[in-house]
Short mmCIF file of C-alpha atoms in Angstrom, two decimals:
data_model
loop_
_atom_site.label_atom_id
_atom_site.label_comp_id
_atom_site.label_asym_id
_atom_site.label_seq_id
_atom_site.Cartn_x
_atom_site.Cartn_y
_atom_site.Cartn_z
CA MET A 1 66.99 -46.24 36.57
CA ASP A 2 63.36 -45.83 37.59
CA ASP A 3 61.34 -43.29 35.65
CA VAL A 4 60.15 -40.33 37.70
CA THR A 5 57.32 -38.08 36.62
CA PRO A 6 58.35 -34.46 37.16
CA GLY A 7 56.04 -32.44 39.35
CA PRO A 8 55.88 -30.54 42.58
CA ASN A 9 57.66 -32.02 45.57
CA PRO A 10 55.43 -34.27 47.69
CA PRO A 11 54.54 -33.09 51.18
CA LEU A 12 57.82 -34.04 52.78
CA LEU A 13 59.59 -32.63 55.78
CA PHE A 14 63.31 -32.84 55.07
CA ASP A 15 65.15 -31.26 57.96
CA PRO A 16 68.70 -32.65 58.26
CA THR A 17 69.09 -30.97 61.64
CA ASP A 18 66.15 -32.89 63.11
CA PRO A 19 67.38 -35.15 65.97
CA ALA A 20 65.45 -38.13 64.58
CA PHE A 21 67.15 -37.73 61.20
CA ARG A 22 70.56 -37.36 62.80
CA ALA A 23 70.00 -40.47 64.91
CA ASP A 24 68.90 -42.57 61.92
CA PRO A 25 68.61 -40.97 58.48
CA ALA A 26 67.67 -44.24 56.76
CA PRO A 27 63.85 -43.73 56.84
CA VAL A 28 64.12 -40.24 55.38
CA TYR A 29 66.61 -41.42 52.77
CA ARG A 30 64.20 -44.18 51.75
CA LEU A 31 61.31 -41.73 51.47
CA LEU A 32 63.41 -39.38 49.34
CA ARG A 33 64.52 -42.18 47.01
CA ASP A 34 60.95 -43.39 46.56
CA THR A 35 59.06 -40.10 46.30
CA ALA A 36 61.49 -37.26 45.56
CA PRO A 37 64.81 -38.58 44.18
CA VAL A 38 65.54 -35.05 42.89
CA LEU A 39 64.32 -32.69 45.59
CA ASP A 40 63.95 -28.95 45.02
CA ALA A 41 64.99 -28.20 48.61
CA ALA A 42 65.40 -24.41 48.37
CA PRO A 43 66.05 -21.76 45.72
CA GLY A 44 69.27 -22.78 44.05
CA LEU A 45 69.62 -25.99 46.10
CA TRP A 46 68.81 -29.52 44.95
CA VAL A 47 69.07 -32.83 46.84
CA VAL A 48 69.72 -36.09 44.95
CA SER A 49 69.32 -39.41 46.76
CA ARG A 50 69.45 -42.41 44.38
CA HIS A 51 72.63 -44.36 43.69
CA ALA A 52 72.45 -44.25 39.89
CA ASP A 53 71.83 -40.50 39.84
CA CYS A 54 74.54 -39.72 42.41
CA GLU A 55 77.09 -41.88 40.61
CA ARG A 56 76.36 -40.26 37.26
CA LEU A 57 76.50 -36.73 38.65
CA LEU A 58 79.75 -37.40 40.53
CA ARG A 59 81.31 -38.15 37.14
CA ASP A 60 79.54 -35.38 35.21
CA ARG A 61 82.04 -32.67 34.18
CA ARG A 62 79.16 -30.21 33.81
CA LEU A 63 79.23 -29.97 37.59
CA GLY A 64 82.16 -28.67 39.63
CA LYS A 65 83.01 -27.96 43.26
CA ASN A 66 83.87 -24.28 43.09
CA LEU A 67 81.29 -22.61 45.32
CA ALA A 68 82.49 -19.10 44.50
CA GLY A 69 80.14 -18.75 41.53
CA SER A 70 77.13 -20.42 43.15
CA ARG A 71 73.89 -18.76 44.19
CA MET A 72 74.58 -19.96 47.71
CA ALA A 73 77.86 -18.01 47.88
CA ALA A 74 76.26 -14.91 46.40
CA GLU A 75 73.46 -14.99 48.97
CA ALA A 76 75.87 -15.68 51.85
CA THR A 77 78.07 -12.70 50.96
CA GLY A 78 75.33 -10.39 49.74
CA ALA A 79 76.70 -10.24 46.20
CA ALA A 80 78.88 -12.18 43.80
CA THR A 81 82.54 -11.68 44.59
CA GLU A 82 85.88 -12.90 43.32
CA ASP A 83 87.11 -13.52 46.86
CA PRO A 84 84.23 -15.03 48.81
CA SER A 85 84.41 -15.92 52.46
CA PHE A 86 85.10 -19.65 52.62
CA LEU A 87 81.81 -21.26 53.75
CA GLY A 88 80.95 -18.11 55.70
CA VAL A 89 84.05 -18.22 57.89
CA GLY A 90 86.86 -16.57 55.97
CA LEU A 91 90.43 -17.79 55.57
CA GLU A 92 92.57 -14.69 55.80
CA GLY A 93 92.96 -13.59 52.22
CA TRP A 94 93.49 -16.79 50.26
CA ASP A 95 89.89 -17.88 49.81
CA ALA A 96 89.81 -17.25 46.07
CA LYS A 97 92.93 -19.34 45.51
CA LEU A 98 91.39 -22.22 47.42
CA PHE A 99 88.19 -22.05 45.40
CA ASP A 100 90.23 -22.10 42.19
CA LEU A 101 91.82 -25.36 43.33
CA LEU A 102 88.48 -27.14 43.60
CA ASP A 103 87.99 -27.48 39.81
CA PRO A 104 90.37 -28.13 36.90
CA PRO A 105 92.92 -26.95 36.04
CA GLY A 106 93.66 -25.92 39.63
CA HIS A 107 92.31 -29.18 41.00
CA THR A 108 94.57 -31.14 38.65
CA ARG A 109 97.63 -29.28 39.96
CA LEU A 110 96.50 -29.85 43.55
CA ARG A 111 96.05 -33.60 43.04
CA GLY A 112 99.46 -33.72 41.42
CA LEU A 113 101.04 -32.01 44.43
CA VAL A 114 99.71 -34.48 46.98
CA ALA A 115 99.15 -37.73 45.06
CA GLY A 116 102.71 -38.94 45.68
CA SER A 117 101.97 -39.19 49.41
CA PHE A 118 99.02 -41.54 48.89
CA THR A 119 100.51 -44.18 46.60
CA PRO A 120 100.18 -47.90 47.45
CA ALA A 121 103.90 -48.01 48.30
CA VAL A 122 103.60 -45.14 50.79
CA ILE A 123 100.50 -46.68 52.39
CA ALA A 124 102.18 -50.08 52.61
CA ALA A 125 105.16 -48.51 54.40
CA LEU A 126 102.78 -47.24 57.09
CA GLU A 127 100.99 -50.57 57.66
CA GLU A 128 103.41 -52.05 60.19
CA SER A 129 103.53 -48.98 62.43
CA THR A 130 99.74 -48.58 62.17
CA ALA A 131 99.13 -52.17 63.24
CA ALA A 132 101.62 -51.82 66.09
CA PHE A 133 99.99 -48.61 67.33
CA ALA A 134 96.49 -50.12 67.21
CA GLY A 135 97.62 -53.23 69.06
CA ALA A 136 99.50 -51.29 71.73
CA ALA A 137 96.53 -48.96 72.24
CA LEU A 138 94.18 -51.89 72.85
CA ASP A 139 96.66 -53.76 75.07
CA ALA A 140 96.83 -50.73 77.37
CA LEU A 141 93.05 -50.60 77.82
CA PRO A 142 90.71 -52.35 80.28
CA ALA A 143 87.87 -54.54 79.05
CA ALA A 144 85.55 -51.50 78.96
CA PHE A 145 86.82 -48.41 77.16
CA GLU A 146 85.85 -45.38 75.11
CA VAL A 147 86.63 -46.02 71.45
CA MET A 148 87.01 -42.49 70.07
CA GLU A 149 89.31 -41.17 72.80
CA HIS A 150 91.51 -44.23 73.12
CA LEU A 151 91.56 -45.78 69.64
CA ALA A 152 89.93 -44.02 66.69
CA ALA A 153 91.10 -40.42 67.15
CA PRO A 154 94.65 -41.25 68.35
CA LEU A 155 95.16 -43.78 65.55
CA ALA A 156 94.01 -41.32 62.88
CA ALA A 157 96.21 -38.57 64.34
CA ARG A 158 99.26 -40.83 64.44
CA VAL A 159 98.94 -42.18 60.91
CA ILE A 160 98.01 -38.91 59.20
CA GLY A 161 100.48 -36.97 61.33
CA ASP A 162 103.27 -39.32 60.24
CA LEU A 163 102.12 -39.07 56.62
CA LEU A 164 102.33 -35.28 56.76
CA GLY A 165 105.56 -35.24 58.74
CA ILE A 166 104.11 -33.62 61.87
CA PRO A 167 106.32 -34.31 64.91
CA ARG A 168 104.58 -36.78 67.19
CA SER A 169 104.83 -34.33 70.09
CA ASP A 170 102.52 -31.98 68.12
CA GLN A 171 99.99 -34.52 66.86
CA ALA A 172 97.54 -34.09 69.74
CA ARG A 173 97.32 -30.37 68.97
CA PHE A 174 96.84 -31.18 65.29
CA GLN A 175 93.97 -33.47 66.28
CA GLN A 176 92.25 -30.66 68.24
CA TRP A 177 92.54 -28.22 65.33
CA SER A 178 91.10 -30.79 62.94
CA SER A 179 88.04 -31.39 65.12
CA ALA A 180 87.28 -27.67 65.28
CA ILE A 181 87.83 -27.04 61.56
CA ALA A 182 85.84 -30.07 60.40
CA ARG A 183 82.62 -28.66 61.85
CA ILE A 184 82.37 -25.91 59.21
CA LEU A 185 83.48 -27.96 56.21
CA GLU A 186 80.08 -29.52 55.65
CA PRO A 187 77.84 -28.59 52.71
CA GLY A 188 75.56 -25.79 53.82
CA ALA A 189 77.15 -25.45 57.25
CA ALA A 190 76.06 -22.32 59.09
CA PRO A 191 77.86 -22.40 62.43
CA PRO A 192 76.81 -20.06 65.23
CA GLU A 193 79.13 -17.12 65.75
CA GLU A 194 80.85 -18.63 68.78
CA GLN A 195 81.66 -21.80 66.86
CA ALA A 196 82.73 -19.82 63.79
CA ALA A 197 85.06 -17.71 65.96
CA ALA A 198 86.60 -20.86 67.46
CA CYS A 199 87.02 -22.23 63.96
CA ARG A 200 88.75 -19.03 62.82
CA ARG A 201 91.18 -19.31 65.71
CA SER A 202 91.90 -22.94 64.89
CA LEU A 203 92.34 -22.08 61.20
CA ALA A 204 94.77 -19.29 62.00
CA GLU A 205 96.77 -21.39 64.45
CA CYS A 206 96.85 -24.45 62.20
CA THR A 207 97.77 -22.44 59.11
CA GLY A 208 100.54 -20.66 60.98
CA TYR A 209 101.85 -23.99 62.20
CA PHE A 210 101.97 -25.42 58.68
CA VAL A 211 103.68 -22.27 57.40
CA GLY A 212 106.36 -22.76 60.02
CA LEU A 213 106.89 -26.39 59.02
CA LEU A 214 107.05 -25.53 55.32
CA GLU A 215 109.62 -22.80 55.93
CA THR A 216 111.92 -25.19 57.80
CA ARG A 217 111.66 -28.25 55.55
CA THR A 218 114.39 -28.71 52.97
CA GLY A 219 112.16 -30.61 50.58
CA HIS A 220 114.28 -33.76 50.71
CA GLY A 221 111.99 -35.77 52.99
CA THR A 222 109.34 -38.26 51.92
CA ASP A 223 106.51 -36.80 54.03
CA LEU A 224 103.77 -34.69 52.45
CA ILE A 225 104.92 -31.36 53.88
CA SER A 226 108.44 -31.93 52.58
CA GLN A 227 107.01 -32.75 49.15
CA LEU A 228 104.96 -29.54 49.19
CA ALA A 229 108.06 -27.58 50.22
CA ARG A 230 109.95 -29.15 47.32
CA SER A 231 107.20 -28.27 44.83
CA ARG A 232 107.31 -24.68 46.02
CA THR A 233 111.07 -24.56 45.54
CA LEU A 234 110.90 -26.12 42.08
CA HIS A 235 107.94 -24.27 40.62
CA ASP A 236 107.48 -21.17 42.78
CA GLU A 237 103.74 -21.49 42.07
CA PHE A 238 102.45 -21.21 45.62
CA THR A 239 103.46 -19.20 48.63
CA ALA A 240 104.03 -20.98 51.94
CA HIS A 241 100.73 -19.53 53.15
CA GLN A 242 98.86 -20.98 50.17
CA LEU A 243 100.47 -24.39 50.62
CA ALA A 244 99.52 -24.27 54.30
CA ALA A 245 95.96 -23.52 53.18
CA ILE A 246 96.07 -26.60 50.97
CA CYS A 247 97.05 -28.69 54.00
CA VAL A 248 94.09 -27.25 55.91
CA LEU A 249 91.60 -27.78 53.09
CA LEU A 250 92.73 -31.20 51.94
CA VAL A 251 94.24 -33.03 54.87
CA VAL A 252 93.04 -31.60 58.19
CA PRO A 253 89.35 -32.49 57.68
CA GLY A 254 90.52 -35.93 56.63
CA LEU A 255 91.71 -36.66 60.15
CA ASP A 256 88.21 -36.17 61.55
CA THR A 257 86.73 -38.22 58.69
CA PHE A 258 89.16 -41.09 59.27
CA ALA A 259 88.41 -41.07 63.00
CA ASN A 260 84.67 -41.10 62.22
CA PHE A 261 85.18 -44.03 59.84
CA LEU A 262 86.90 -46.05 62.55
CA GLY A 263 84.29 -45.11 65.15
CA ASN A 264 81.43 -45.99 62.81
CA ALA A 265 83.07 -49.33 61.99
CA VAL A 266 83.46 -50.24 65.66
CA GLU A 267 79.88 -49.16 66.40
CA ALA A 268 78.71 -51.42 63.56
CA CYS A 269 80.63 -54.29 65.20
CA THR A 270 78.47 -53.81 68.30
CA ARG A 271 75.36 -54.34 66.14
CA TRP A 272 76.56 -57.22 63.99
CA PRO A 273 78.89 -60.01 65.18
CA GLU A 274 79.85 -60.97 61.62
CA PRO A 275 82.57 -58.35 60.96
CA LEU A 276 84.89 -59.39 63.79
CA ARG A 277 84.12 -63.07 63.26
CA ALA A 278 84.96 -62.82 59.56
CA VAL A 279 88.23 -60.95 60.20
CA ALA A 280 89.24 -63.48 62.88
CA ALA A 281 88.38 -66.52 60.73
CA GLU A 282 89.58 -65.19 57.38
CA PRO A 283 92.00 -62.24 57.79
CA GLU A 284 92.41 -62.14 54.03
CA ARG A 285 88.77 -60.96 53.80
CA THR A 286 89.38 -57.90 55.97
CA ASP A 287 89.22 -55.59 52.94
CA ASP A 288 85.77 -56.97 52.09
CA VAL A 289 84.64 -56.33 55.67
CA VAL A 290 85.96 -52.76 55.54
CA ASP A 291 84.19 -52.17 52.22
CA GLU A 292 80.83 -53.28 53.61
CA LEU A 293 81.27 -51.29 56.82
CA VAL A 294 82.04 -48.07 54.97
CA ARG A 295 78.95 -48.63 52.82
CA LEU A 296 76.74 -49.11 55.87
CA ALA A 297 78.23 -46.32 57.97
CA SER A 298 79.76 -43.79 55.61
CA PRO A 299 81.57 -41.04 57.56
CA THR A 300 80.67 -38.57 54.80
CA GLN A 301 76.94 -38.68 54.10
CA ALA A 302 76.83 -36.02 51.39
CA SER A 303 78.97 -34.20 48.87
CA TRP A 304 78.19 -31.02 46.99
CA ARG A 305 78.50 -30.02 43.36
CA VAL A 306 77.81 -26.74 41.55
CA ALA A 307 76.15 -26.77 38.13
CA LEU A 308 78.42 -25.11 35.58
CA GLU A 309 75.67 -25.23 32.94
CA PRO A 310 72.06 -26.48 32.88
CA VAL A 311 71.80 -30.17 33.78
CA GLU A 312 68.56 -32.18 33.63
CA VAL A 313 67.80 -35.15 35.89
CA HIS A 314 64.38 -36.82 35.98
CA GLY A 315 62.78 -33.84 34.25
CA ARG A 316 64.24 -31.36 36.75
CA THR A 317 66.82 -28.84 35.53
CA PHE A 318 69.70 -27.55 37.62
CA ALA A 319 70.49 -24.03 36.47
CA ALA A 320 74.07 -22.81 36.23
CA GLY A 321 75.12 -21.77 39.73
CA ASP A 322 72.73 -24.13 41.53
CA VAL A 323 74.20 -26.26 44.31
CA VAL A 324 73.47 -29.99 44.12
CA LEU A 325 73.72 -31.99 47.35
CA LEU A 326 74.44 -35.65 46.57
CA LEU A 327 73.32 -37.89 49.44
CA LEU A 328 76.04 -40.54 49.40
CA GLY A 329 74.67 -42.11 52.57
CA SER A 330 71.34 -42.61 50.84
CA ALA A 331 72.94 -43.91 47.64
CA ASN A 332 74.82 -46.50 49.69
CA ARG A 333 71.51 -47.84 51.07
CA ASP A 334 69.66 -47.83 47.73
CA GLU A 335 67.71 -51.08 47.41
CA ARG A 336 67.91 -50.70 43.61
CA VAL A 337 71.60 -51.62 43.93
CA PHE A 338 72.00 -53.35 47.29
CA ALA A 339 69.82 -56.24 48.45
CA ASP A 340 68.93 -55.91 52.15
CA PRO A 341 70.67 -52.53 52.18
CA ASP A 342 70.39 -51.98 55.94
CA ASP A 343 72.10 -55.27 56.80
CA PHE A 344 75.75 -56.32 56.92
CA ARG A 345 76.46 -58.77 54.08
CA LEU A 346 79.84 -59.95 52.87
CA ASP A 347 78.58 -61.36 49.57
CA ARG A 348 78.15 -57.97 47.88
CA PRO A 349 80.19 -56.89 44.86
CA ARG A 350 82.97 -54.60 46.08
CA ARG A 351 83.31 -50.95 45.02
CA GLU A 352 79.62 -50.49 44.29
CA HIS A 353 79.22 -47.99 47.12
CA LEU A 354 79.95 -44.27 46.73
CA ALA A 355 81.50 -43.58 50.14
CA PHE A 356 84.74 -42.37 48.54
CA GLY A 357 83.02 -40.65 45.61
CA ARG A 358 83.59 -41.12 41.89
CA GLY A 359 85.26 -39.21 39.09
CA ILE A 360 88.04 -36.65 39.39
CA HIS A 361 87.16 -35.85 43.01
CA TYR A 362 87.43 -39.47 44.15
CA CYS A 363 88.88 -39.43 47.68
CA VAL A 364 92.68 -39.34 47.47
CA GLY A 365 92.89 -40.90 50.92
CA ASP A 366 90.71 -43.96 50.29
CA LYS A 367 93.59 -46.45 50.48
CA LEU A 368 94.88 -44.84 53.66
CA SER A 369 91.48 -44.98 55.36
CA ARG A 370 90.99 -48.62 54.30
CA MET A 371 94.42 -49.51 55.68
CA MET A 372 93.73 -47.83 59.03
CA ALA A 373 90.33 -49.47 59.37
CA ALA A 374 91.78 -52.87 58.46
CA ALA A 375 94.56 -52.50 61.04
CA ALA A 376 92.07 -51.54 63.76
CA LEU A 377 89.69 -54.39 62.91
CA ARG A 378 92.48 -56.97 62.87
CA ALA A 379 93.72 -55.73 66.25
CA LEU A 380 90.20 -55.95 67.67
CA ALA A 381 89.52 -59.39 66.16
CA GLU A 382 92.81 -60.78 67.49
CA ARG A 383 91.86 -59.81 71.03
CA TYR A 384 88.08 -59.82 71.28
CA GLY A 385 85.27 -62.18 70.38
CA GLY A 386 82.67 -59.42 70.46
CA LEU A 387 81.88 -55.85 71.46
CA ARG A 388 78.82 -54.33 73.06
CA LEU A 389 77.79 -50.80 73.92
CA THR A 390 77.78 -49.97 77.62
CA ALA A 391 75.84 -46.75 76.96
CA ALA A 392 74.29 -45.10 73.94
CA ALA A 393 76.78 -43.66 71.46
CA VAL A 394 76.91 -39.85 71.51
CA PRO A 395 76.96 -38.46 67.94
CA LYS A 396 79.15 -35.59 66.86
CA PRO A 397 77.28 -32.38 66.02
CA GLY A 398 77.84 -32.64 62.26
CA VAL A 399 74.93 -33.46 59.95
CA TRP A 400 76.63 -34.70 56.79
CA SER A 401 79.82 -35.72 58.52
CA ARG A 402 78.71 -38.60 60.74
CA GLY A 403 80.59 -40.25 63.56
CA PRO A 404 80.43 -40.77 67.31
CA ALA A 405 81.80 -38.22 69.74
CA ARG A 406 81.73 -40.91 72.42
CA LEU A 407 81.47 -44.65 71.91
CA PRO A 408 81.74 -46.60 75.19
CA VAL A 409 82.10 -50.36 74.69
CA ALA A 410 82.84 -53.51 76.66
CA ALA A 411 84.89 -56.22 74.99
CA GLU A 412 84.52 -59.97 75.36
CA PRO A 413 87.91 -61.76 75.27
CA ARG A 414 88.39 -63.94 72.26
CA ARG A 415 88.22 -67.67 73.01
CA ARG A 416 91.37 -69.37 71.85
#
């Protein structure tokens, strides 16, 4: 790790809402890593941008994810409270319970409730239907098509909907709720009132829908909602409303993230020919291709932590209650770890990137997202020799959650 002399922040404009940053954050990330790897961004808010620092802090048990006790929550609500409004939106009376589930021991119970739905065996059982859906979706499309509408979003909704046990007739509605809810689940999100109101409606509708499913499931099925219903019957620890809230908090945003991952991967294939060529020539290397694509185009650019006690990094001290924003997108482009970090290279050591996190909060859906991306890439590589944009990609409005809202491409048939 490079030594950094503590001192005042350099003159640096760091505005994550700036259109130039949203279009390409790499130059700002590089400047942060070189000149302010631990940035005092605002009272009670720090920004960390280097790989080594982010990796260490993701594993550091002196930092948690419970925002309820942070300075940010206190300022947002006007005072410290035991039942804060979730990210400024409010979730109808079970906010405090959700916050408790973000750190141990609540987080440990939560992971235990859902982990059985993300095992290698469960993911493997979904591979065949995922590949079939991706292939059928592409076969129904013309040579020029819009990726998010016709491939990425529908594939994510189908796979995650099946995992949860959502009837396929309802999966399109589930997809719409997820898109609305995901907008406010970013670190530091401050949606305008109209957007917050739309999010509240989606939260209420989605929560009510999950409550209905939980009340009707017997608990004997293998899907996630049936497993949650069974845990409620066995342990009587959570109400149906609280379990529905868990589905909203844990799984619903994942649908948008998975769709972004697929969209980002396809957009990368329009910039570099190597991913599709490698998958076509050596299908067994598809996992390596996916790993490099998620490093280059991470759907989640940042994750937050809350200091539970003072923590020092590079001579800067996070006080208890300070929020620490870990720039995973920057860490994944850190030249201290990755040679030619802005290029696609298949010769990198796998698992060095931080796109799925580290430590106890490592993404429970990483194997599922890798499987979906691999299925989509194989389906594309089997049919097409290359992809090109027919118009500029339109980004989604999120800052730390990155993915295209529209991605129009034209495909070149693969030469047999």
